[in-house]
Short mmCIF file of C-alpha atoms and ligand atoms in Angstrom, two decimals:
data_model
loop_
_atom_site.label_atom_id
_atom_site.label_comp_id
_atom_site.label_asym_id
_atom_site.label_seq_id
_atom_site.Cartn_x
_atom_site.Cartn_y
_atom_site.Cartn_z
CA MET A 1484 12.51 -3.03 30.15
CA ALA A 1485 14.87 -4.38 33.04
CA ASP A 1486 15.33 -1.86 35.78
CA ALA A 1487 18.81 -2.63 37.00
CA SER A 1488 19.30 -3.77 41.09
CA PRO A 1489 22.91 -2.11 42.79
CA ALA A 1490 24.09 -5.62 42.72
CA ASP A 1491 23.39 -5.77 37.91
CA ALA A 1492 25.58 -2.19 38.40
CA VAL A 1493 28.58 -4.50 39.74
CA ALA A 1494 27.54 -6.98 37.57
CA ALA A 1495 27.81 -4.94 34.58
CA LEU A 1496 31.46 -3.51 36.29
CA ASP A 1497 32.82 -7.50 36.76
CA ALA A 1498 32.07 -7.27 33.18
CA ALA A 1499 33.68 -4.68 31.11
CA VAL A 1500 36.45 -5.06 34.15
CA ALA A 1501 36.66 -8.48 33.01
CA ALA A 1502 36.87 -7.63 29.37
CA ALA A 1503 39.04 -3.89 29.27
CA PRO A 1504 42.66 -6.38 29.02
CA ALA A 1505 41.33 -7.55 25.98
CA TRP A 1506 39.79 -4.82 24.44
CA ALA A 1507 42.78 -2.74 25.43
CA ALA A 1508 45.31 -4.43 23.87
CA HIS A 1509 42.61 -4.96 20.44
CA PRO A 1510 44.92 -3.02 17.81
CA PRO A 1511 43.84 0.20 17.22
CA ARG A 1512 42.90 -0.31 13.79
CA GLU A 1513 40.30 -3.10 14.60
CA ARG A 1514 38.99 -0.88 17.11
CA GLY A 1515 37.87 1.78 14.18
CA GLU A 1516 36.83 -0.55 11.93
CA ILE A 1517 33.90 -1.84 14.40
CA LEU A 1518 33.34 1.69 15.33
CA ARG A 1519 33.39 2.24 11.34
CA ARG A 1520 31.16 -0.43 11.06
CA ALA A 1521 28.43 0.43 14.15
CA TYR A 1522 28.35 3.82 12.08
CA GLU A 1523 27.24 2.88 8.73
CA THR A 1524 24.23 0.79 9.99
CA ILE A 1525 23.21 3.68 11.82
CA VAL A 1526 23.23 5.64 8.82
CA ALA A 1527 21.95 3.11 6.97
CA ARG A 1528 18.98 2.49 10.48
CA VAL A 1529 18.16 5.70 10.14
CA ASP A 1530 14.69 5.89 9.31
CA ASP A 1531 14.36 2.86 12.43
CA LEU A 1532 16.08 4.14 14.37
CA ALA A 1533 14.57 7.87 13.87
CA LEU A 1534 11.21 7.09 14.72
CA LEU A 1535 11.54 4.70 18.12
CA MET A 1536 13.44 7.97 19.47
CA THR A 1537 10.73 9.58 18.79
CA LEU A 1538 8.25 7.91 20.03
CA GLU A 1539 10.61 7.08 23.38
CA MET A 1540 11.27 11.03 23.55
CA GLY A 1541 8.82 13.09 21.50
CA LYS A 1542 10.76 14.89 18.51
CA PRO A 1543 9.98 15.28 15.57
CA LEU A 1544 10.28 12.27 13.53
CA ALA A 1545 12.83 15.15 10.86
CA GLU A 1546 14.70 16.76 14.27
CA SER A 1547 15.36 12.10 15.43
CA ARG A 1548 16.87 12.24 11.55
CA SER A 1549 19.55 14.53 12.21
CA GLU A 1550 19.95 13.90 16.11
CA VAL A 1551 20.86 10.03 14.66
CA LEU A 1552 22.87 10.52 11.59
CA TYR A 1553 24.95 13.41 14.46
CA ALA A 1554 24.86 10.43 16.68
CA ALA A 1555 26.71 8.40 13.94
CA GLU A 1556 29.11 11.24 13.12
CA PHE A 1557 31.25 10.45 17.04
CA LEU A 1558 31.43 6.77 15.44
CA ARG A 1559 33.55 7.55 12.51
CA TRP A 1560 35.50 10.09 13.53
CA PHE A 1561 36.13 8.67 16.56
CA SER A 1562 37.36 4.92 14.52
CA GLU A 1563 39.69 7.63 12.02
CA GLU A 1564 40.99 8.55 15.61
CA ALA A 1565 41.63 5.39 16.79
CA VAL A 1566 44.94 4.47 14.80
CA ARG A 1567 45.89 7.89 15.65
CA ILE A 1568 46.57 7.56 19.41
CA GLU A 1569 51.01 8.57 20.11
CA GLY A 1570 53.86 10.02 22.61
CA ARG A 1571 56.62 10.87 22.24
CA TYR A 1572 60.48 10.10 22.05
CA ALA A 1573 62.46 12.87 23.05
CA VAL A 1574 66.48 12.96 25.02
CA SER A 1575 66.68 14.73 28.58
CA PRO A 1576 68.01 18.04 28.66
CA THR A 1577 71.58 16.88 30.41
CA GLY A 1578 71.53 14.38 27.16
CA SER A 1579 72.14 10.69 29.71
CA GLY A 1580 68.31 10.24 28.60
CA ARG A 1581 65.75 9.11 26.70
CA ILE A 1582 62.03 10.71 27.92
CA LEU A 1583 59.23 8.64 26.68
CA THR A 1584 54.99 8.85 26.58
CA THR A 1585 52.73 6.12 25.29
CA LYS A 1586 48.78 7.01 25.94
CA GLN A 1587 47.86 4.62 26.84
CA PRO A 1588 42.86 3.22 27.70
CA VAL A 1589 42.45 5.34 31.35
CA GLY A 1590 40.12 1.28 31.87
CA PRO A 1591 36.71 1.02 32.89
CA CYS A 1592 33.77 3.78 32.19
CA LEU A 1593 31.26 4.61 33.62
CA LEU A 1594 28.91 6.47 31.04
CA ILE A 1595 25.73 8.61 32.42
CA THR A 1596 23.35 9.57 29.67
CA PRO A 1597 20.36 12.09 29.46
CA TRP A 1598 16.63 12.13 28.21
CA ASN A 1599 17.03 15.06 24.83
CA PHE A 1600 19.46 13.62 22.62
CA PRO A 1601 18.71 9.54 23.69
CA LEU A 1602 21.32 8.87 21.00
CA ALA A 1603 24.04 11.18 20.30
CA MET A 1604 24.76 11.63 23.86
CA GLY A 1605 26.02 7.66 24.04
CA THR A 1606 27.80 7.82 20.80
CA ARG A 1607 29.58 11.30 21.66
CA LYS A 1608 31.16 8.91 24.90
CA ALA A 1609 31.17 5.78 23.94
CA GLY A 1610 32.73 6.29 20.11
CA PRO A 1611 35.86 7.93 21.89
CA ALA A 1612 36.38 5.54 24.29
CA LEU A 1613 35.77 2.57 22.85
CA ALA A 1614 38.42 3.79 20.02
CA ALA A 1615 40.59 4.19 23.22
CA GLY A 1616 40.70 1.11 24.57
CA CYS A 1617 38.29 1.42 27.77
CA THR A 1618 35.47 -0.34 28.34
CA VAL A 1619 31.95 0.75 29.46
CA VAL A 1620 28.78 0.74 31.75
CA ILE A 1621 26.00 3.46 30.52
CA LYS A 1622 23.61 4.34 32.12
CA PRO A 1623 20.96 5.79 30.13
CA ALA A 1624 18.31 7.87 31.28
CA GLN A 1625 15.19 6.59 32.13
CA GLN A 1626 12.53 7.95 30.23
CA THR A 1627 15.04 6.91 26.94
CA PRO A 1628 16.68 3.73 27.07
CA LEU A 1629 15.17 2.13 24.27
CA SER A 1630 18.29 4.07 21.95
CA THR A 1631 21.26 3.18 23.38
CA LEU A 1632 19.76 -0.32 23.66
CA ALA A 1633 19.00 -0.25 20.25
CA PHE A 1634 23.17 1.32 19.92
CA ALA A 1635 24.54 -1.09 21.92
CA ALA A 1636 22.87 -4.10 19.58
CA ILE A 1637 23.84 -2.52 16.59
CA LEU A 1638 27.86 -2.33 17.92
CA GLU A 1639 27.33 -6.06 18.97
CA GLU A 1640 26.33 -6.95 15.81
CA CYS A 1641 29.32 -4.67 14.46
CA GLY A 1642 31.73 -7.38 16.06
CA LEU A 1643 32.01 -5.68 19.43
CA PRO A 1644 33.28 -8.22 22.13
CA ASN A 1645 31.53 -8.93 24.91
CA GLY A 1646 31.83 -6.89 27.76
CA VAL A 1647 32.91 -4.30 26.35
CA VAL A 1648 29.95 -2.30 26.40
CA ASN A 1649 27.34 -3.00 29.35
CA VAL A 1650 23.68 -0.83 28.76
CA VAL A 1651 22.60 -1.02 32.67
CA THR A 1652 18.97 0.41 32.77
CA ALA A 1653 17.53 1.21 36.18
CA SER A 1654 14.23 3.90 37.95
CA ARG A 1655 16.81 4.52 40.59
CA ALA A 1656 19.53 6.07 39.48
CA GLY A 1657 21.61 7.11 42.50
CA ALA A 1658 21.62 3.48 44.20
CA THR A 1659 22.88 1.59 40.82
CA THR A 1660 25.43 3.93 40.32
CA GLU A 1661 26.91 4.17 43.79
CA PRO A 1662 28.25 1.09 43.82
CA LEU A 1663 30.08 2.43 41.24
CA LEU A 1664 31.43 5.25 42.18
CA GLU A 1665 32.60 3.32 44.86
CA ASP A 1666 34.15 0.95 43.52
CA GLN A 1667 38.45 1.15 42.50
CA ARG A 1668 37.97 -1.32 39.62
CA LEU A 1669 36.18 1.82 37.85
CA ARG A 1670 38.27 4.13 36.42
CA LYS A 1671 36.53 6.81 34.87
CA LEU A 1672 32.54 8.83 35.20
CA SER A 1673 31.36 10.99 32.15
CA PHE A 1674 28.45 12.52 32.88
CA THR A 1675 26.07 14.69 31.11
CA GLY A 1676 22.90 16.36 32.67
CA SER A 1677 21.97 19.23 35.71
CA THR A 1678 24.78 20.92 36.79
CA GLU A 1679 22.86 19.58 40.13
CA VAL A 1680 22.88 16.10 39.99
CA GLY A 1681 26.67 16.50 39.10
CA ARG A 1682 27.87 18.36 41.64
CA LEU A 1683 27.01 15.29 44.08
CA LEU A 1684 28.42 12.65 41.44
CA MET A 1685 31.92 14.66 42.00
CA SER A 1686 31.36 14.64 45.57
CA GLN A 1687 30.04 10.47 45.92
CA SER A 1688 33.63 10.44 43.42
CA SER A 1689 35.67 12.16 45.47
CA LYS A 1690 36.65 8.94 47.16
CA THR A 1691 37.63 7.05 44.38
CA LEU A 1692 39.74 10.32 42.88
CA LEU A 1693 37.77 9.27 39.28
CA ARG A 1694 38.65 11.30 36.44
CA LEU A 1695 35.85 12.91 35.49
CA SER A 1696 34.45 14.23 32.21
CA MET A 1697 31.18 16.99 32.64
CA GLU A 1698 28.80 18.21 30.76
CA LEU A 1699 26.51 20.09 32.48
CA GLY A 1700 23.43 22.32 32.57
CA GLY A 1701 23.66 26.00 30.25
CA ASN A 1702 22.57 29.82 30.11
CA ALA A 1703 23.01 30.27 26.57
CA PRO A 1704 23.53 33.96 25.77
CA PHE A 1705 22.45 35.13 21.94
CA ILE A 1706 23.69 38.21 20.81
CA VAL A 1707 22.78 41.07 18.87
CA PHE A 1708 24.89 43.46 16.99
CA GLU A 1709 23.51 46.83 14.65
CA ASP A 1710 25.14 45.95 12.33
CA ALA A 1711 23.83 42.13 12.55
CA ASP A 1712 22.27 40.87 8.46
CA LEU A 1713 19.08 40.22 10.56
CA ASP A 1714 17.29 37.43 8.19
CA ALA A 1715 20.47 35.48 9.63
CA ALA A 1716 20.21 36.62 13.18
CA VAL A 1717 16.83 35.15 13.46
CA GLU A 1718 17.08 32.12 10.76
CA GLY A 1719 20.22 31.56 13.08
CA ALA A 1720 18.10 31.81 17.05
CA VAL A 1721 15.09 29.74 15.73
CA LEU A 1722 18.06 27.70 15.15
CA ALA A 1723 19.32 27.94 18.10
CA LYS A 1724 16.14 28.21 20.12
CA MET A 1725 14.06 24.91 18.87
CA ARG A 1726 16.70 23.15 17.81
CA ASN A 1727 14.89 19.57 20.02
CA GLY A 1728 12.41 21.99 20.42
CA GLY A 1729 14.17 24.24 23.21
CA GLU A 1730 15.45 20.82 25.79
CA ALA A 1731 19.32 21.39 24.62
CA CYS A 1732 22.69 22.51 26.78
CA THR A 1733 23.51 24.72 23.87
CA ALA A 1734 19.73 26.08 23.57
CA ALA A 1735 19.52 30.23 23.24
CA ASN A 1736 18.22 30.98 27.19
CA ARG A 1737 17.96 34.66 26.37
CA PHE A 1738 18.22 37.12 23.07
CA HIS A 1739 20.60 40.44 23.93
CA VAL A 1740 19.65 42.01 21.06
CA HIS A 1741 21.01 45.75 20.81
CA GLU A 1742 18.57 48.01 20.94
CA THR A 1743 17.61 50.04 17.64
CA VAL A 1744 16.97 46.45 15.77
CA ALA A 1745 15.88 45.00 19.55
CA ALA A 1746 12.02 45.64 18.48
CA GLU A 1747 12.20 44.51 14.77
CA PHE A 1748 14.58 41.33 15.78
CA ALA A 1749 11.78 40.29 18.34
CA ALA A 1750 8.46 40.90 16.09
CA ARG A 1751 10.15 38.41 12.84
CA LEU A 1752 11.08 35.70 15.62
CA ALA A 1753 7.57 35.81 16.67
CA LYS A 1754 6.53 35.43 13.67
CA ARG A 1755 8.51 32.76 12.50
CA LEU A 1756 8.02 30.96 15.98
CA GLY A 1757 3.74 31.68 16.59
CA SER A 1758 3.89 30.02 12.58
CA MET A 1759 5.42 26.55 13.70
CA ARG A 1760 3.45 23.61 13.48
CA VAL A 1761 2.62 21.94 16.76
CA GLY A 1762 1.75 18.33 17.68
CA ARG A 1763 2.59 14.76 17.68
CA GLY A 1764 6.38 13.38 16.31
CA THR A 1765 4.85 11.43 14.27
CA GLU A 1766 2.96 13.65 12.12
CA ALA A 1767 3.38 15.12 8.82
CA GLY A 1768 5.07 18.62 8.40
CA VAL A 1769 4.78 18.68 12.53
CA GLU A 1770 7.60 21.26 13.66
CA LEU A 1771 7.98 21.36 17.41
CA GLY A 1772 6.97 17.72 18.95
CA PRO A 1773 5.70 17.52 23.07
CA MET A 1774 8.00 18.75 26.10
CA ILE A 1775 9.92 14.61 27.88
CA ASP A 1776 7.04 14.89 30.53
CA ALA A 1777 3.77 17.16 32.55
CA LYS A 1778 7.00 18.15 35.36
CA GLN A 1779 9.30 20.71 33.00
CA ARG A 1780 6.19 22.41 30.67
CA ASP A 1781 4.85 22.87 34.30
CA LYS A 1782 8.21 24.31 34.66
CA VAL A 1783 8.04 25.99 31.51
CA ALA A 1784 5.31 27.42 31.77
CA GLU A 1785 6.11 29.01 36.25
CA LEU A 1786 9.09 30.88 34.77
CA VAL A 1787 7.30 32.27 31.49
CA ALA A 1788 3.60 33.13 34.53
CA ASP A 1789 6.89 35.13 36.20
CA ALA A 1790 8.16 36.21 33.80
CA ILE A 1791 4.48 38.28 32.56
CA ASP A 1792 4.12 39.34 36.50
CA HIS A 1793 7.72 41.29 36.45
CA GLY A 1794 6.25 42.91 32.72
CA ALA A 1795 6.91 40.61 30.17
CA ARG A 1796 4.81 40.36 27.18
CA PRO A 1797 4.14 37.69 25.36
CA LEU A 1798 4.70 38.48 21.11
CA THR A 1799 3.25 34.91 21.11
CA GLY A 1800 2.66 32.12 22.23
CA GLY A 1801 2.59 31.66 25.87
CA ALA A 1802 1.04 28.71 27.55
CA PRO A 1803 1.00 25.25 27.47
CA LEU A 1804 -1.89 24.77 24.60
CA ASP A 1805 -4.75 23.25 25.50
CA ARG A 1806 -4.74 19.51 24.47
CA PRO A 1807 -3.28 16.20 25.38
CA GLY A 1808 0.10 15.75 25.95
CA TYR A 1809 2.74 17.88 27.32
CA PHE A 1810 2.60 20.58 24.78
CA PHE A 1811 3.78 24.59 24.96
CA GLU A 1812 3.18 26.92 22.58
CA PRO A 1813 6.86 28.33 20.97
CA THR A 1814 6.43 32.09 23.21
CA VAL A 1815 8.78 35.31 22.51
CA LEU A 1816 8.21 37.38 25.62
CA GLY A 1817 8.95 41.24 25.71
CA ASP A 1818 10.36 43.57 28.66
CA VAL A 1819 11.59 40.53 29.63
CA SER A 1820 12.74 42.27 32.95
CA ASP A 1821 16.63 41.80 34.21
CA GLN A 1822 14.38 40.08 37.59
CA THR A 1823 12.69 37.03 35.85
CA ARG A 1824 14.09 33.97 36.80
CA LEU A 1825 14.14 33.34 32.69
CA LEU A 1826 16.79 35.38 33.03
CA THR A 1827 18.93 33.51 35.34
CA GLU A 1828 17.67 29.82 34.78
CA GLU A 1829 18.07 27.10 32.32
CA ILE A 1830 14.52 27.51 30.54
CA PHE A 1831 14.93 23.80 28.69
CA GLY A 1832 11.27 24.51 27.23
CA PRO A 1833 10.89 26.92 23.60
CA VAL A 1834 11.34 29.95 24.83
CA ALA A 1835 12.90 32.59 23.85
CA PRO A 1836 13.62 36.14 25.58
CA VAL A 1837 14.20 39.05 23.84
CA ILE A 1838 16.28 42.25 26.13
CA SER A 1839 17.72 45.32 24.47
CA PHE A 1840 20.99 47.07 25.05
CA SER A 1841 22.84 49.90 24.22
CA THR A 1842 26.13 49.20 24.98
CA GLU A 1843 29.17 46.32 23.40
CA GLU A 1844 30.03 46.09 27.62
CA GLN A 1845 27.00 45.86 28.16
CA ALA A 1846 26.62 43.63 26.09
CA THR A 1847 29.05 41.41 27.29
CA ALA A 1848 28.41 42.15 31.07
CA ALA A 1849 24.98 40.55 30.76
CA ALA A 1850 25.98 37.40 29.00
CA ASN A 1851 28.77 37.01 31.30
CA SER A 1852 25.61 37.05 33.60
CA THR A 1853 25.22 34.05 34.83
CA GLU A 1854 27.07 31.16 36.86
CA TYR A 1855 27.13 28.98 33.88
CA GLY A 1856 29.53 29.26 30.39
CA LEU A 1857 28.25 26.99 27.38
CA VAL A 1858 28.12 28.76 24.72
CA ALA A 1859 26.93 31.28 23.28
CA TYR A 1860 26.40 32.67 19.72
CA LEU A 1861 26.47 36.13 18.11
CA PHE A 1862 25.51 37.57 15.27
CA THR A 1863 28.14 40.73 13.95
CA ALA A 1864 29.02 41.86 11.08
CA ASP A 1865 32.41 43.57 12.54
CA VAL A 1866 35.04 40.80 12.09
CA LYS A 1867 37.45 42.76 15.14
CA ARG A 1868 34.27 43.17 16.97
CA ALA A 1869 33.26 39.58 16.41
CA LEU A 1870 36.78 38.32 17.88
CA ARG A 1871 37.29 40.41 20.38
CA VAL A 1872 33.09 40.31 21.99
CA ALA A 1873 34.10 36.17 21.55
CA GLU A 1874 37.57 37.21 23.38
CA ALA A 1875 35.57 38.19 26.25
CA LEU A 1876 32.94 35.85 26.27
CA GLU A 1877 33.11 33.24 29.41
CA THR A 1878 31.48 30.13 27.60
CA GLY A 1879 33.28 27.07 26.35
CA MET A 1880 32.00 27.76 22.19
CA ILE A 1881 30.67 30.42 20.36
CA GLY A 1882 28.41 30.23 17.19
CA LEU A 1883 29.99 32.96 15.58
CA ASN A 1884 26.69 34.44 13.23
CA GLN A 1885 25.22 31.00 13.58
CA GLY A 1886 22.37 28.76 15.53
CA ILE A 1887 24.69 25.78 16.24
CA VAL A 1888 27.72 24.82 17.46
CA SER A 1889 27.68 21.04 17.67
CA ASN A 1890 29.90 18.76 15.53
CA ALA A 1891 32.23 15.70 16.49
CA ALA A 1892 35.30 16.95 14.79
CA ALA A 1893 35.35 20.35 17.04
CA PRO A 1894 35.42 20.35 20.97
CA PHE A 1895 32.22 20.34 22.75
CA GLY A 1896 31.87 21.58 26.47
CA GLY A 1897 32.09 24.10 28.80
CA VAL A 1898 33.72 26.15 31.66
CA LYS A 1899 32.36 27.23 34.94
CA GLN A 1900 28.95 25.45 36.46
CA SER A 1901 28.87 24.10 32.42
CA GLY A 1902 31.49 21.53 33.70
CA PHE A 1903 34.74 20.73 31.51
CA GLY A 1904 36.33 18.03 30.19
CA ARG A 1905 35.46 17.92 26.18
CA GLU A 1906 33.84 15.88 23.88
CA GLY A 1907 34.33 15.26 19.77
CA GLY A 1908 37.68 16.67 18.37
CA HIS A 1909 41.26 15.72 18.41
CA GLU A 1910 40.10 16.61 22.43
CA GLY A 1911 37.45 14.29 23.34
CA ILE A 1912 39.83 10.88 23.30
CA ALA A 1913 42.13 12.26 25.44
CA GLU A 1914 39.33 12.03 28.02
CA TYR A 1915 40.17 8.36 28.06
CA LEU A 1916 43.52 8.61 27.83
CA ALA A 1917 45.83 8.08 29.95
CA THR A 1918 49.70 9.13 29.76
CA LYS A 1919 53.16 7.27 31.08
CA TYR A 1920 56.71 8.35 30.94
CA ILE A 1921 59.96 6.35 30.70
CA ALA A 1922 62.52 7.17 31.91
CA VAL A 1923 65.00 5.46 29.53
CA ASN A 1924 69.52 5.38 31.11
CA MET A 1925 71.30 6.13 28.37
CA ASP A 1926 74.59 6.44 30.31
P1 NAP B 2422 20.41 14.72 35.65
O1 NAP B 2422 18.19 14.64 36.11
O2 NAP B 2422 20.75 15.38 35.24
O3 NAP B 2422 20.27 13.44 34.53
C1 NAP B 2422 21.00 13.39 33.85
C2 NAP B 2422 21.18 11.20 34.19
O4 NAP B 2422 21.60 10.61 35.51
C3 NAP B 2422 20.25 10.44 33.94
O5 NAP B 2422 20.39 9.39 33.53
C4 NAP B 2422 18.94 10.29 35.11
O6 NAP B 2422 18.46 9.19 35.70
C5 NAP B 2422 20.93 10.63 36.25
N1 NAP B 2422 20.83 10.37 37.13
C6 NAP B 2422 20.16 11.10 38.23
N2 NAP B 2422 20.55 11.19 39.44
C7 NAP B 2422 21.21 10.86 39.49
C8 NAP B 2422 22.68 9.77 40.59
N3 NAP B 2422 21.59 10.53 41.70
N4 NAP B 2422 23.10 9.98 40.33
C9 NAP B 2422 23.52 8.88 39.34
N5 NAP B 2422 23.30 9.40 37.66
C10 NAP B 2422 21.72 9.80 38.24
O7 NAP B 2422 18.93 15.44 33.41
P2 NAP B 2422 18.22 15.36 33.07
O8 NAP B 2422 17.26 16.79 33.44
O9 NAP B 2422 17.89 14.30 32.28
O10 NAP B 2422 19.31 16.64 31.86
C11 NAP B 2422 18.98 17.61 31.40
C12 NAP B 2422 20.07 18.84 32.02
O11 NAP B 2422 20.55 18.27 31.17
C13 NAP B 2422 20.42 19.34 31.14
O12 NAP B 2422 20.59 20.39 32.01
C14 NAP B 2422 20.73 19.40 30.79
O13 NAP B 2422 21.29 21.00 30.38
C15 NAP B 2422 22.09 18.80 30.35
N6 NAP B 2422 22.42 18.15 29.78
C16 NAP B 2422 23.73 18.61 29.38
C17 NAP B 2422 25.00 19.08 27.60
C18 NAP B 2422 26.45 19.25 27.63
O14 NAP B 2422 27.02 18.65 26.56
N7 NAP B 2422 27.04 19.94 28.28
C19 NAP B 2422 24.23 17.94 27.03
C20 NAP B 2422 22.68 17.60 26.96
C21 NAP B 2422 22.18 18.53 28.59
P3 NAP B 2422 17.39 9.40 35.66
O15 NAP B 2422 16.59 9.31 34.56
O16 NAP B 2422 16.93 7.96 36.44
O17 NAP B 2422 16.79 10.53 36.75
#
């Protein structure tokens, strides 16, 4: 794997800058058709790309397959959005002028992606950027550069002109991207990763007043009311917790369950998680793969130990697996105290703490008592309560009676320390467009 120097990153930006005018002028229909061909190619090669992802990241093949298909959806969706970039024409209030607006690509963008969804985080950014007419430099996470390189090769094969997408693989992320953030030719940064690095990049970007999109960490509450369909809530919980082995910004981090159903919910969830097959992602039937690295596994072990020290009771799991590799047992913890780090920090692993509540107000307040605000899950059969609580929760997204919210056609993103900007939906392409207003004198 090439290890880029800061000068290599600048060369990538040079290429993106040189390709920008022609790509911006490229007919939107043709931009869309390249994305559409890339969508079809990725779907046709789903098994190869899934294997590549499992080998570099560890998740089970079935999950890698789902991610590849989810990643491809962003290319299909934005291939359709490329031809729907519109402005407006209005008569000025005095009648003596006309107000015209048009949307133009913001220009060369830097896209920085994390390791947990190696392909989807790239297509979710590059899809709208390319549809809008922007050129890009992509800096994938150092643990998972292969999926991004495969994606770039497919774009090239599908007719993307040289210089429009440039991938920089690097082991020194900060040193490599710093010169780009200081370069006024770069017009936008879209970042997905931790809140801590997001804050740092935001401060570095202030020198050039870069346009920013920040998809950062989460601490998702999963609320189950007493009137919820408990079977659906348990299945939703398995999805919300165990998708990607819990290594997802959208992963349910804490389960707030009404006191009348908490014990039953916890027991059922423990039974489901306790029976999951753990192993290498390439083994048939495996439902949970290894964690990304030793550091992440040890952090999860530390958080669980802290919860147990504060009185939590493991209903299943509770420790790393005693075998080579970074495996952690699927874990459900009952009797979790308010004082544990588990409730305030992003776990990023297969651990589900269950906490009971007695009133709707208590549940909402507990759910909101975090600096994060990405997603919340809510299970109830009462429509009025569902809407009341959904409106009161301080998050960018809500899963209502479902444990998964990701959808290329929907606006993904957070509030508070989970960041700002939206990816997917109609909102996704707006992040890569600048509005130009043309004042017309009709006197
Ligand atoms: P991370 O450490 O913030 O890394 C994310 C990306 O930023 C990687 O490509 C990394 O490169 C790069 N990076 C790190 N330090 C940098 C610096 N000083 N300057 C420029 N780039 C830098 O996050 P992670 O641990 O890999 O990913 C997990 C986090 O991502 C979690 O907090 C999760 O919630 C969040 N996430 C959020 C979303 C969302 O949409 N909200 C989606 C997925 C994940 P290296 O690999 O070289 O360090």
